[in-house]
Every structure is written in C-alpha cells, then in structure tokens.
Coordinates of C-alpha atoms in Angstrom, one line a residue:
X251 CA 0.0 0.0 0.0
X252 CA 1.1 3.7 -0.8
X253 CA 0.0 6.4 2.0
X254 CA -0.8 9.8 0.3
X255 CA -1.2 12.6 2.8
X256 CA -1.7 16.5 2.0
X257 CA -2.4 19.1 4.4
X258 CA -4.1 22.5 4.6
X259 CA -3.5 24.9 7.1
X260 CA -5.0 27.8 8.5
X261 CA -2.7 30.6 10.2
X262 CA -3.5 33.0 11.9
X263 CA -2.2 36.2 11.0
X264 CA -0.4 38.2 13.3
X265 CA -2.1 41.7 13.2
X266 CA -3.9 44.0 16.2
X267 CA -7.0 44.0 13.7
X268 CA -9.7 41.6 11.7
X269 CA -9.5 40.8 8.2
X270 CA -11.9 43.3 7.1
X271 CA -12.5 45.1 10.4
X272 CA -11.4 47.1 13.1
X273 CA -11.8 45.0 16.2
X274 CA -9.1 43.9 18.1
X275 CA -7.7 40.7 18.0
X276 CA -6.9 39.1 21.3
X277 CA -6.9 35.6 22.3
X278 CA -9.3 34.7 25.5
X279 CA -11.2 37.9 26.1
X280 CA -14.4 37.6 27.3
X281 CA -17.2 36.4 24.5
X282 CA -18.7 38.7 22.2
X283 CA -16.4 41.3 23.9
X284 CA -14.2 42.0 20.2
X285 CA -17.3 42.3 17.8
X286 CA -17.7 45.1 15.4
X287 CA -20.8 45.8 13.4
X288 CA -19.2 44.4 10.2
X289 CA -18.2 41.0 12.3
X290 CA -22.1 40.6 13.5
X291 CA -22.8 41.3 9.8
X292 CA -25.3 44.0 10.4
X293 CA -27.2 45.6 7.5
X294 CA -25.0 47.6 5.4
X295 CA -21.7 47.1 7.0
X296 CA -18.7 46.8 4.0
X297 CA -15.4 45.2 4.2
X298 CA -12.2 47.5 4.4
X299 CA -9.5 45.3 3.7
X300 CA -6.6 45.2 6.8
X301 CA -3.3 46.4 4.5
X302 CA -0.8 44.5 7.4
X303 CA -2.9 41.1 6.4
X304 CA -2.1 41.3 3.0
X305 CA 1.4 42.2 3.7
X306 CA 1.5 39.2 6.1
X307 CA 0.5 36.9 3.3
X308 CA 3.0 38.2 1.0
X309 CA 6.2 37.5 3.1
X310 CA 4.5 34.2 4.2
X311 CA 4.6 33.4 -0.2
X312 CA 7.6 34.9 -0.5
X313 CA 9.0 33.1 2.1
X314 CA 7.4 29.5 0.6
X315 CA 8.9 30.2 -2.8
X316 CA 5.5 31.3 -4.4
X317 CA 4.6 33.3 -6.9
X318 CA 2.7 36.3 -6.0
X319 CA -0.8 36.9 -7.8
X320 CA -0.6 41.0 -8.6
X321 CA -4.4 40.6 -9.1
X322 CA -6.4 38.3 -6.6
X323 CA -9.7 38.2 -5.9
X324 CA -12.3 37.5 -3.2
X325 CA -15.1 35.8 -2.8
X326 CA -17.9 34.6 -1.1
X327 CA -18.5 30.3 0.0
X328 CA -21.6 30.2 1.5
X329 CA -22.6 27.7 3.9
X330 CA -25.4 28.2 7.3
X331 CA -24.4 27.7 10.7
X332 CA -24.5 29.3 13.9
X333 CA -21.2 30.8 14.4
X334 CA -21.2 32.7 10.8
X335 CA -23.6 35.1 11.4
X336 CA -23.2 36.1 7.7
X337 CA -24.3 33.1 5.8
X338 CA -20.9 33.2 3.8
X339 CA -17.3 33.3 4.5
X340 CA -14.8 35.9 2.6
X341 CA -12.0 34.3 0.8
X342 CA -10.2 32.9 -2.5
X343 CA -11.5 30.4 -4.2
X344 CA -10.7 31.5 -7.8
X345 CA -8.0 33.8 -7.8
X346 CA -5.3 33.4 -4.4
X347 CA -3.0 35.8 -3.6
X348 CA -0.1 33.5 -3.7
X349 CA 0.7 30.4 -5.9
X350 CA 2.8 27.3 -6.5
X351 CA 5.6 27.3 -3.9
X352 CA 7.5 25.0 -2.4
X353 CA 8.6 24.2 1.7
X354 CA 11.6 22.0 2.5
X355 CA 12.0 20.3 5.9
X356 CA 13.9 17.7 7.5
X357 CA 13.4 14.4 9.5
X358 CA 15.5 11.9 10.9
X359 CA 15.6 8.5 9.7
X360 CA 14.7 5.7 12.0
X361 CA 14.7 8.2 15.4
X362 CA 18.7 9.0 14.5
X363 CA 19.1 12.6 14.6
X364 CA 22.6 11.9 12.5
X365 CA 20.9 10.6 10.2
X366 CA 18.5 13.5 8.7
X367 CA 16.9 13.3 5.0
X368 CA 15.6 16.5 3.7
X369 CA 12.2 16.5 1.7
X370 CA 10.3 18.9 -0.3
X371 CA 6.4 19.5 -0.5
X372 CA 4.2 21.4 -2.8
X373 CA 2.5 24.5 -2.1
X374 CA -0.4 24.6 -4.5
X375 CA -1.6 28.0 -2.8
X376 CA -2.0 30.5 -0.4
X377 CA -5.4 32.5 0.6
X378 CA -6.8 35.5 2.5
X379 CA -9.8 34.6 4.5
X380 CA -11.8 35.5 7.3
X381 CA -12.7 33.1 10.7
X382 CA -15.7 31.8 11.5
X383 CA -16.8 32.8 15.0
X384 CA -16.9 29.8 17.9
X385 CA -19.9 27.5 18.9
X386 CA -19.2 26.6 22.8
X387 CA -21.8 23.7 23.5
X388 CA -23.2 23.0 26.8
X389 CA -24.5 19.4 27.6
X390 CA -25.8 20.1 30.7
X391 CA -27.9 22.7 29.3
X392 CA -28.8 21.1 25.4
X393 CA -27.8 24.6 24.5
X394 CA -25.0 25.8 21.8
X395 CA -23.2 29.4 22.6
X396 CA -21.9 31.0 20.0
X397 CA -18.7 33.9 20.5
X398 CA -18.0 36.2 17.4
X399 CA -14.6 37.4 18.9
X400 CA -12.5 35.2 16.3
X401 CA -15.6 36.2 13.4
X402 CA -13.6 38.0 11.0
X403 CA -9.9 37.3 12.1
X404 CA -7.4 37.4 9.6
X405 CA -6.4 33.9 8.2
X406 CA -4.0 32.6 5.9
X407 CA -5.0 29.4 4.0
X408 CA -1.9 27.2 3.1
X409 CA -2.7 24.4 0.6
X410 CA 0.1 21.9 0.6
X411 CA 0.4 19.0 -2.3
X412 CA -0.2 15.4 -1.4
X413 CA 3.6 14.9 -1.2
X414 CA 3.9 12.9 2.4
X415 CA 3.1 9.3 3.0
X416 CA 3.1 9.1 6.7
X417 CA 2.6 11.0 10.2
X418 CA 6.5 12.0 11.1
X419 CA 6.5 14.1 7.7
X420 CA 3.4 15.6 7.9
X421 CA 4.4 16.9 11.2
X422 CA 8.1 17.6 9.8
X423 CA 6.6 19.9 7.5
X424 CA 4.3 21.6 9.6
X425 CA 6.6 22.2 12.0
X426 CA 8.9 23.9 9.5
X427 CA 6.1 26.0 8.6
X428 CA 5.6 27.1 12.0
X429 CA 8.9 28.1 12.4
X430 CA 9.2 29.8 9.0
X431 CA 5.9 31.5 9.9
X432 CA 7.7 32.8 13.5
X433 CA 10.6 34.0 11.8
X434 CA 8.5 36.5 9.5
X435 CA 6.4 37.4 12.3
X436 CA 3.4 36.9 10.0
X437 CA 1.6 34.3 12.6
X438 CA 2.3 33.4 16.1
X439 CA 1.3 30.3 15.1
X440 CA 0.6 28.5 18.4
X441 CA -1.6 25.9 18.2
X442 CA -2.5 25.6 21.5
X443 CA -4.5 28.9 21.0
X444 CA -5.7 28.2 17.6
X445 CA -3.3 29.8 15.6
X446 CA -3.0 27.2 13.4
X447 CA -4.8 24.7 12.7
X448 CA -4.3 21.8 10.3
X449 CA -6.6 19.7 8.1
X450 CA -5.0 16.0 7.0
X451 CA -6.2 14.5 3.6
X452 CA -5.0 10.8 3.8
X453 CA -5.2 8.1 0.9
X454 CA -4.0 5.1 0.2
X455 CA -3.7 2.8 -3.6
X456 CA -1.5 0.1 -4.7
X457 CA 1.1 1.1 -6.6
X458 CA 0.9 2.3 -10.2
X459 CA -2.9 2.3 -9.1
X460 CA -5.0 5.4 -9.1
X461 CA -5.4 7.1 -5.8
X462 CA -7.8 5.9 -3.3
X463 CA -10.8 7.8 -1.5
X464 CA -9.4 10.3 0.8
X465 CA -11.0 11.1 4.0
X466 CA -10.5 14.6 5.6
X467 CA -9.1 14.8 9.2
X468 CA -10.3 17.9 10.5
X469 CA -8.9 20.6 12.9
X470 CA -5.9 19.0 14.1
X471 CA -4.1 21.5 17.1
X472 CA -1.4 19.8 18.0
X473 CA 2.3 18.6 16.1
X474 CA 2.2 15.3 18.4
X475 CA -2.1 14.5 17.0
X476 CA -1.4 15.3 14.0
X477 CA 1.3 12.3 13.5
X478 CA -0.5 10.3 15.5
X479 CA -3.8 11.0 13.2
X480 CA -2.9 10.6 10.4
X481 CA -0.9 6.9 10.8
X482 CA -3.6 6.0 12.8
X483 CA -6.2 6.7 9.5
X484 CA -3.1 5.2 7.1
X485 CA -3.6 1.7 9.2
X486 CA -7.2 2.4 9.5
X487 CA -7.9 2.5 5.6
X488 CA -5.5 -0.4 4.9
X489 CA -6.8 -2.5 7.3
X490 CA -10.6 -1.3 6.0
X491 CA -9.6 -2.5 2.7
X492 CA -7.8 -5.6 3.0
X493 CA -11.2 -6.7 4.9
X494 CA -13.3 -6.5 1.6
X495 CA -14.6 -3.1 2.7
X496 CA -14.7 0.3 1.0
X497 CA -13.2 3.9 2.3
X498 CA -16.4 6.4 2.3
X499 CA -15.2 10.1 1.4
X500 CA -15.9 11.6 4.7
X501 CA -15.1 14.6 7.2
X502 CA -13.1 12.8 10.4
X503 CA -12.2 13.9 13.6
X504 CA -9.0 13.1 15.8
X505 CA -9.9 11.5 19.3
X506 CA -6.6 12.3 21.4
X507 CA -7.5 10.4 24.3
X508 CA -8.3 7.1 22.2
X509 CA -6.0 7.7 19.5
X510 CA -7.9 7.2 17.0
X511 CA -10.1 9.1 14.5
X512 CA -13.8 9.2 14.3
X513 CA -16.3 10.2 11.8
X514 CA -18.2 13.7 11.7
X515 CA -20.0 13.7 8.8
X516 CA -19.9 12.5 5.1
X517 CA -18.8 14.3 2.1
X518 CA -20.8 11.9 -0.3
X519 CA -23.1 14.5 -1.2
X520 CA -20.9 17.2 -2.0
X521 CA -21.5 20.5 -0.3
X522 CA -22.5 23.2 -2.6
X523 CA -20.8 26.8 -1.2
X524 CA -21.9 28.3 -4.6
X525 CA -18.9 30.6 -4.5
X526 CA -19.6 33.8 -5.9
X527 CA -17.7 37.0 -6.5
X528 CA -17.2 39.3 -3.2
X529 CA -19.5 42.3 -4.4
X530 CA -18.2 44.3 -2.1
X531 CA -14.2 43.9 -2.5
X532 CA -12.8 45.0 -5.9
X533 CA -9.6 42.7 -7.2
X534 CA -6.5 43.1 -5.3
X535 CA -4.0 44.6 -6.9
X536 CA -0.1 44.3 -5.7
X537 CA 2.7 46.1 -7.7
X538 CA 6.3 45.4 -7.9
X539 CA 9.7 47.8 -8.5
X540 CA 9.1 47.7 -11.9
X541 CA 5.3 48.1 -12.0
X542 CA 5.2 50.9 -9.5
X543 CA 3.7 53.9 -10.7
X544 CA 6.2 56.5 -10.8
X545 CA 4.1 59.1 -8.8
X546 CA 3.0 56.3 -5.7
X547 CA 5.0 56.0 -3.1
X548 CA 5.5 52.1 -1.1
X549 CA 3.0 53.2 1.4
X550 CA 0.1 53.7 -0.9
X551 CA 0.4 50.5 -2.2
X552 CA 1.4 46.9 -1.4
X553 CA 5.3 46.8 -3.2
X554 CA 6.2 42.7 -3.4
X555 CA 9.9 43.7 -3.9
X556 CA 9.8 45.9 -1.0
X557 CA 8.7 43.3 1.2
X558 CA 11.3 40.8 -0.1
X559 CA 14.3 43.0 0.5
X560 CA 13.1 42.9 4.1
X561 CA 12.3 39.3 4.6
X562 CA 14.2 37.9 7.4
X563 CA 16.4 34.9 8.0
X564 CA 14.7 32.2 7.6
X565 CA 14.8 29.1 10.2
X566 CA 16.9 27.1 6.9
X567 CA 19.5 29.8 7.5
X568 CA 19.6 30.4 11.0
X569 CA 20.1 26.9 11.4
X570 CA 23.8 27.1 8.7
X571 CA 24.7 30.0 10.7
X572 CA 24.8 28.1 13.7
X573 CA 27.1 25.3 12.0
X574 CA 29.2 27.6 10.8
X575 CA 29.3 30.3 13.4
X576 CA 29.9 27.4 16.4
X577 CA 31.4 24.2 14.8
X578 CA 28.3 22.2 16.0
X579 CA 26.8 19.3 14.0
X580 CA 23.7 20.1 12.1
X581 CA 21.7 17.9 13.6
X582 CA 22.4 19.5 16.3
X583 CA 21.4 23.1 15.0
X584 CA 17.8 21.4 14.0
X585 CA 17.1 20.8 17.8
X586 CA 18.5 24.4 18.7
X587 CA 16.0 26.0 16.2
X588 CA 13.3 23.3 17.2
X589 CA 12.8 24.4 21.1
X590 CA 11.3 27.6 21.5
X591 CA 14.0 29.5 22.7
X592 CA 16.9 27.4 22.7
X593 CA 19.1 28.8 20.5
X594 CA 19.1 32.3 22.5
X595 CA 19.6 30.0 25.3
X596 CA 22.3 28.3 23.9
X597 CA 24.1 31.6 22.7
X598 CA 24.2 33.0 25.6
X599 CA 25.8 30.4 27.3
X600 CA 28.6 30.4 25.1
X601 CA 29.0 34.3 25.3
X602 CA 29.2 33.9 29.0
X603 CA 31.2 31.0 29.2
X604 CA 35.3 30.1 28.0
X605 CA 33.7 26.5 26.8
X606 CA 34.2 25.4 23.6
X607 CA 30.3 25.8 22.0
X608 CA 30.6 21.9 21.2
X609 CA 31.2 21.0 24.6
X610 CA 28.2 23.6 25.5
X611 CA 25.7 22.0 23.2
X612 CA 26.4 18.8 24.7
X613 CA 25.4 19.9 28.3
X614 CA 22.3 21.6 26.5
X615 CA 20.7 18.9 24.3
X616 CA 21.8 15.8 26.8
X617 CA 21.2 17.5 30.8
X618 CA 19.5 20.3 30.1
X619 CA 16.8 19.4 27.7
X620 CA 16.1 16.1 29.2
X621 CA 15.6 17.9 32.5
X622 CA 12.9 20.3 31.1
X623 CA 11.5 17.3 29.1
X624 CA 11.0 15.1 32.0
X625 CA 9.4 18.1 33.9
X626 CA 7.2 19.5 30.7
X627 CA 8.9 22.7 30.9
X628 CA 9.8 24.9 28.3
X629 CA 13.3 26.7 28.0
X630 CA 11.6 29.6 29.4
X631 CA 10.4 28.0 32.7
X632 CA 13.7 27.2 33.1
X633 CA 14.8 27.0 36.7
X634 CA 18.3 27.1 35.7
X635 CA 19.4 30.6 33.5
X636 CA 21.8 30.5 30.7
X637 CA 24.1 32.5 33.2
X638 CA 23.8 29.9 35.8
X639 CA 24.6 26.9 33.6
X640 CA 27.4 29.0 31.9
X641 CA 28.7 29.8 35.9
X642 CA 28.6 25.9 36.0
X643 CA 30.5 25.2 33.0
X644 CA 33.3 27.8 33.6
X645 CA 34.0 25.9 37.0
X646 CA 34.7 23.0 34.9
X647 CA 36.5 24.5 31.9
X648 CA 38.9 25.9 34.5
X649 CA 39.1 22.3 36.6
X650 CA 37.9 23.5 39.8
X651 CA 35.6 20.5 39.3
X652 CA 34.8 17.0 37.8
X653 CA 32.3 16.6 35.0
X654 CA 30.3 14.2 37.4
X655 CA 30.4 16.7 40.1
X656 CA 29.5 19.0 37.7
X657 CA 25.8 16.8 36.7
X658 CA 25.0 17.0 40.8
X659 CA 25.6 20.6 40.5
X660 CA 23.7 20.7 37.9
X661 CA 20.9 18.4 39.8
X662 CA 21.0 21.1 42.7
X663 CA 20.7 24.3 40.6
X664 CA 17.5 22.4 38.8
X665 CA 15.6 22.9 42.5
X666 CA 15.4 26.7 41.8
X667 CA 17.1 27.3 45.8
X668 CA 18.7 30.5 44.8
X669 CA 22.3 29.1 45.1
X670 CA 24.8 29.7 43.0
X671 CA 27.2 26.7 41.6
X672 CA 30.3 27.9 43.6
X673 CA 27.3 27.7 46.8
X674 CA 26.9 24.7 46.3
X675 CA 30.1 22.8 45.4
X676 CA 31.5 24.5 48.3
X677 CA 28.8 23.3 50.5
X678 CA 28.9 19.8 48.8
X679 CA 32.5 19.7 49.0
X680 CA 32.7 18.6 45.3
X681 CA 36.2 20.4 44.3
X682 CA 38.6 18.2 42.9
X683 CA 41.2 16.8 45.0
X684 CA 44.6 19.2 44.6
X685 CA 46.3 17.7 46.6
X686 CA 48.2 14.4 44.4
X687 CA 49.8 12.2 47.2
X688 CA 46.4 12.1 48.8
X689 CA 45.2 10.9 44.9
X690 CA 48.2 8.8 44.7
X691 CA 47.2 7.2 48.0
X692 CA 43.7 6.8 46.7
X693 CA 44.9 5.2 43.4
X694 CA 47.3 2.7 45.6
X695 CA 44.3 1.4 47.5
X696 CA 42.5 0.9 44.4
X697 CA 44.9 -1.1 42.9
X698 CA 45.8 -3.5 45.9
X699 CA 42.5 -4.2 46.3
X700 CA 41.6 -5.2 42.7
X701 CA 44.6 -7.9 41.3
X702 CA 42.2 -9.7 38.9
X703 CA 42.4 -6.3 37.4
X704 CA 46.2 -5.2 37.2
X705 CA 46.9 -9.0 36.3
X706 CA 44.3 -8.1 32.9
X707 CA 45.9 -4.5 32.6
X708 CA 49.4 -6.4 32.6
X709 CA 48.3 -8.8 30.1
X710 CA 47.4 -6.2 27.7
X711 CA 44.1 -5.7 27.9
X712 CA 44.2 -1.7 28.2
X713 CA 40.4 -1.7 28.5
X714 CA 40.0 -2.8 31.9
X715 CA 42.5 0.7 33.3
X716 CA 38.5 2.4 32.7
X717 CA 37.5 0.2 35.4
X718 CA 40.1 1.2 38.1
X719 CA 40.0 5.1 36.7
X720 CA 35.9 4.4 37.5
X721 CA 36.6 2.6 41.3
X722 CA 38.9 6.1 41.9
X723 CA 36.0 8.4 40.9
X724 CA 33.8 6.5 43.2
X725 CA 36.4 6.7 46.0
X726 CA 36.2 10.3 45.5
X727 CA 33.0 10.8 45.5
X728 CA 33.7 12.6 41.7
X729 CA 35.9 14.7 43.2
X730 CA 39.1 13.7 41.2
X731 CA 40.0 14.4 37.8
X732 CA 40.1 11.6 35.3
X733 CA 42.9 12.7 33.2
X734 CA 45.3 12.8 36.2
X735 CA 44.0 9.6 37.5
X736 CA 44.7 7.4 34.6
X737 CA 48.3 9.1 35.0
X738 CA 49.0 7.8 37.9
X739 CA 47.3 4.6 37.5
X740 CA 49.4 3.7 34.7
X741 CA 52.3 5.4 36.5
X742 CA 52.4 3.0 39.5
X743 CA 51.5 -0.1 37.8
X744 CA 54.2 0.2 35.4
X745 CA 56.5 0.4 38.3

C-alpha cells in the first residue's frame, strides 16, 4: 500500500486587527467582547481590507517560494451555521494571492538525529480569508453558545500537495512551517490557541494504481495529534480494505484520548458553497519595483519587492549560521532551532562561558533538555538561566571540578534554591582533589585491592584501566580528575 497525505492549514495572522474590520484581536477575552458591526454582519456594513494582512500573506509566499498573484480576488462560500452570522465566509476560491511554492524540511531517519533526510512539499496556494466565529456547546444545558470574537480574524490558508506518505512528515513539514511562519512574524502560530490549525487528507492505492478515497481529518491542534492522526487513519484505511470493505469520502475527527479518528459527517453528497464573487471587494492589486507607478509612493500600495528585500532569516538559515558560526553538528542546530527559545539559550551560554560551544551543546541537548523534558517545561520555565549553567560550565573549563560533580551541581541548581554553583560545590565539597599524594594514595588502595584487574591491565588488555580510573572516581565521591587519575594509574603499575 502507498499512503498519500496533503495538508491544509490555516494561520492565523499576526495583526492588532480583523481581516476586514477594526476590532481587536486578542486571544481569550471575554465572548462577544471584540465584535464590530461588520463582524455581527449587520445591515450595510462593507469590508475594508486590513493592509498589514495582505502584507503578512505576501512575506508568508515569499517566504514559501510562491509566486505572487498582482491581481487576486475574493469571494464569497456560502454555507449556514450558527457561528457565521453572515451566511458566507470571505475568501479565495478562484483567484489566491499567492501560488505554487514550495517548503523543504527535514526528518530523521529511523529516530537517528545523524541521520536527517531532507524533503520537499508542494505549495499549491496560499489565501486571504476570514474566521468563522466559535460555537461553545453545553451538555448540561442542550444549548450551543456562539462567540463572534474570532468572526472575521485574519487567516491565511496554506494548501500543501499530497507529497507525504506518513505522520513523522506531515508533522516535519508543519513544524517547519511554523517556524518559517515565526521567523517572518506573519503568525504566532501556536496551536495551542488556535493559531494554526491543520486539516490532513489521507489516501491510500497500490502502486501504479490510481489514488484511493481520501477522508478529511479535521482541525488537528497539536504537532504530536497530527502524526499520530494521520498513521492511525493510514492503518485504518489499509486494514478497511484488505477486509473486503470500501473507504467512504468523509469529514473525520482526531480523538486524542483514544487515539484514534472518528467520523463527523460525510462528504458523499458534495457541499454546494456556490462561490460567488465578493461584491463588495474589488480585485487586489499588488505592484512590484518595476510596475510601480512613478508618482506612488510604497506606502500607498502593497510593493512585493519591498517586502522581499526585508524578509528575514529564515529558520533554513539560522540553522547554517549556527554550524558555521559554532562548529556544531547540524543535527544538532535542528534541535536548537526546534525548542522555542533554545538557541538564544544556547548563545548566551557560550558568550558567558570560555567552553568550547561543542562541549556547550552537549550539556544543553543531553542535561539540560532532558531535565525540562522530563518536567514539561519549556526553556523559558527554566529553573536554571543561561548565566547559571554557563557559571557551571566555567568551573569546569577551569578544573575547579569533575564533570560528574558537575551533573550533581547541575541536579542542585535544577531545585530553583537560589544558590549559585560555587554555593553549592563548596557546601557539597565537590572540588577536585589538589592535593596528588592524597590521589596517589587513593589510586594505591585501588589497585591493591583489585589484582584480577592489574593482572588483565598487565596482560594487555588496556580496557579494563577504565575500570580502576571508575573505582577512583567512586572513592572520591567525583571529586578527582580523570585525566590525572589514569596518569597515575598507569604510573604505578608500570612500576
């Protein structure tokens, strides 16, 4: 069987006002609280189109390699229901503002971040289009509340090609997107609040077949559910048809606390939105340096070069900056850019610190992260600062400690007690041992009471000097250095 899996995705678009209104965006105000006249769709309100929107669209295409419609137009997709108090949405059906890019992202193969493989997806478009309000329903009561404040927000549409074939890409690539989307500061996109929200089309066909029936996964918020949706559907629609049954073309939802996806509602009988032409928008029209006429100025009008000569970086080169800039492996720049907040983390640090920034990364992505992982904290929560760890690290760089006392200093700044890490390794009497005829002494006991050991040393096998080097470390409690240890190991038992 051969999965096919294309995505669309709403994002919200970063701006104080609506699409075509002046109310304020804000997310969790009270209901009904952000509503303007136009947004309720009173009688003979009109849409003024919000310029930042459009702008926010343009850098998004821009930024996906698409090619920028200079004319787009709106329109209306009528369908009834209680939170679209208008009877018909705003947006582009015929004519989008941006067309046929393209979004590359990466993913490890087999769970080995060395081993990354980078893949490319099809942007068939992107659209301008308003929200639909929110329909709160109330069991107890047998009563549906409807909330206009997200009627009329600003949303960008992006329509990605069926180019994926399982969960881990489909979640590669939206994650990308985010990021990308971050970067140009054209969405927050967090999807905890909504701000994007992602729509799964799976399929699957033999191969050289036609494609199967695709069902429609619907409002997926999370990076996690959307992987998990969308190979639970793949399995579902295999296992459907190697039964003798059929794949209906239906509307699904994701069930995140069964794992599994459920039906909504079918799409046999297609729904009719008998799009129309926006009456009340004329086309958009965007200009270019060379199309610009000579008498407008770049504030009058949208200018698509304008904006391009002020894109950002984008997360692809932020992350060859970081290689570069710091020596680290690019794997390990994907995780940097990855956590929110990481890599500001992770530069400060090294600013603060005489560490190599290899070593550096290493205490990040192995203590640090899995700390704040096993907690479900993010690098903001962080009980230990970047000026903390770096504090930590410097002790080591300049030997004052081991690297094992350095992880239960590291365990002790995690509890948020205010200390610093001198504090505590003088209070934990971790500072390695200065003193070498005490170490010497150490490393004698060691090896008079382990002579199955020296015997396998003295025979050659070099492996086994790890062991004793380990014993020593134990002896003192971490508080030795490993590198003058094995010195005088091998010192004394070549005597």
């Amino acid at each position: 069987w051969v999965p096919v899996v294309g995505l669309e995705i709403h994002a919200q678009i970063s701006s104080n006002s609506k699409l075509f209104s002046g109310s304020q965006v804000q997310f969790a105000a009270p209901p009904n609280s952000l509503v303007s006249f136009f947004d309720a769709s009173l009688p003979g309100t009109l849409p003024v189109l919000n310029r930042r929107c459009v702008e926010a669209a343009v850098m998004t295409g821009l930024a996906l390699n698409c090619r920028i419609n200079k004319k787009s137009l709106f329109d209306r997709k009528h369908y009834f229901y209680a939170d679209l108090p208008a009877g018909y949405q705003i947006t582009q059906q015929r004519v989008p503002i941006a067309v046929n890019g393209s979004l590359s992202y990466s993913l490890c193969i087999d769970n080995k971040m060395s081993q990354m493989v980078t893949k490319t997806v099809r942007i068939k478009q992107i659209q301008l289009e308003q929200d639909s309000g929110k329909s709160l329903h109330d069991d107890i009561r047998s009563q549906t509340l409807v909330d206009l404040n997200r009627a009329g927000v600003g949303l960008m549409e992006v329509v990605m090609e069926p180019d994926m074939c399982c969960g881990e890409e489909a979640a590669a690539a939206v994650r990308e997107l985010q990021l990308i989307l971050q970067a140009l500061g054209s969405s927050q996109a967090v999807m905890a609040e909504g701000q994007l929200r992602v729509d799964a089309n799976v399929s699957v066909h033999h191969p050289g077949e036609p494609y199967g029936v695709r069902t429609e996964v619907k409002n997926i918020n999370s990076l996690r559910f959307l992987a998990k949706a969308v190979d639970y559907e793949i399995q579902r629609q295999i296992e459907e048809l190697e039964n003798g049954g059929t794949i209906l073309n239906e509307t699904r939802a994701f069930d995140s606390k069964l794992g599994c996806t459920v039906p909504m509602r079918d799409k046999e009988g297609k729904q009719d939105y008998r799009f129309m032409p926006e009456p009340n928008l004329p086309p958009l029209i965007l200009y270019d340096a060379k199309s610009l006429p000579a008498n407008m100025s770049h504030q009058q009008v949208v200018n698509i070069d304008w904006i391009h000569e002020r894109l950002p970086d984008l997360p692809s080169v932020k992350r060859a900056k970081l290689v570069e800039q710091y020596g680290i492996l690019p794997e390990h720049s994907f995780t940097l850019l990855n956590e929110d907040g990481l890599t500001e983390f992770f530069e400060n640090v090294v600013k603060q610190t005489q560490m190599k920034p290899r070593k550096v990364i290493g205490w990040i992505l192995n203590d640090l992260l899995s700390y704040l992982k096993q907690h479900s904290l993010t690098v903001k929560e962080s009980p230990v600062s970047s000026f903390l760890l770096a504090d930590l690290l410097n002790l080591l760089e300049k030997k004052e400690i081991s690297a094992a006392a350095a992880k239960q200093v590291l365990a002790e700044l995690w509890k948020g007690e205010g200390k610093t890490p001198l504090e505590i390794v003088k209070e934990k009497k971790l500072e390695l041992i200065q003193d070498q005829k005490e170490l010497e002494q150490i490393c004698q006991v060691v090896i008079d009471g382990h002579e199955n050991e020296v015997m396998a040393i003295k025979a050659g096998n070099r492996k086994v000097l790890n062991k004793l080097i380990g014993l020593v470390q134990r002896e003192t409690h971490g508080r030795s250095n490993p590198v003058l240890v094995k010195q005088l190991l091998e010192k004394k038992l070549s005597e």
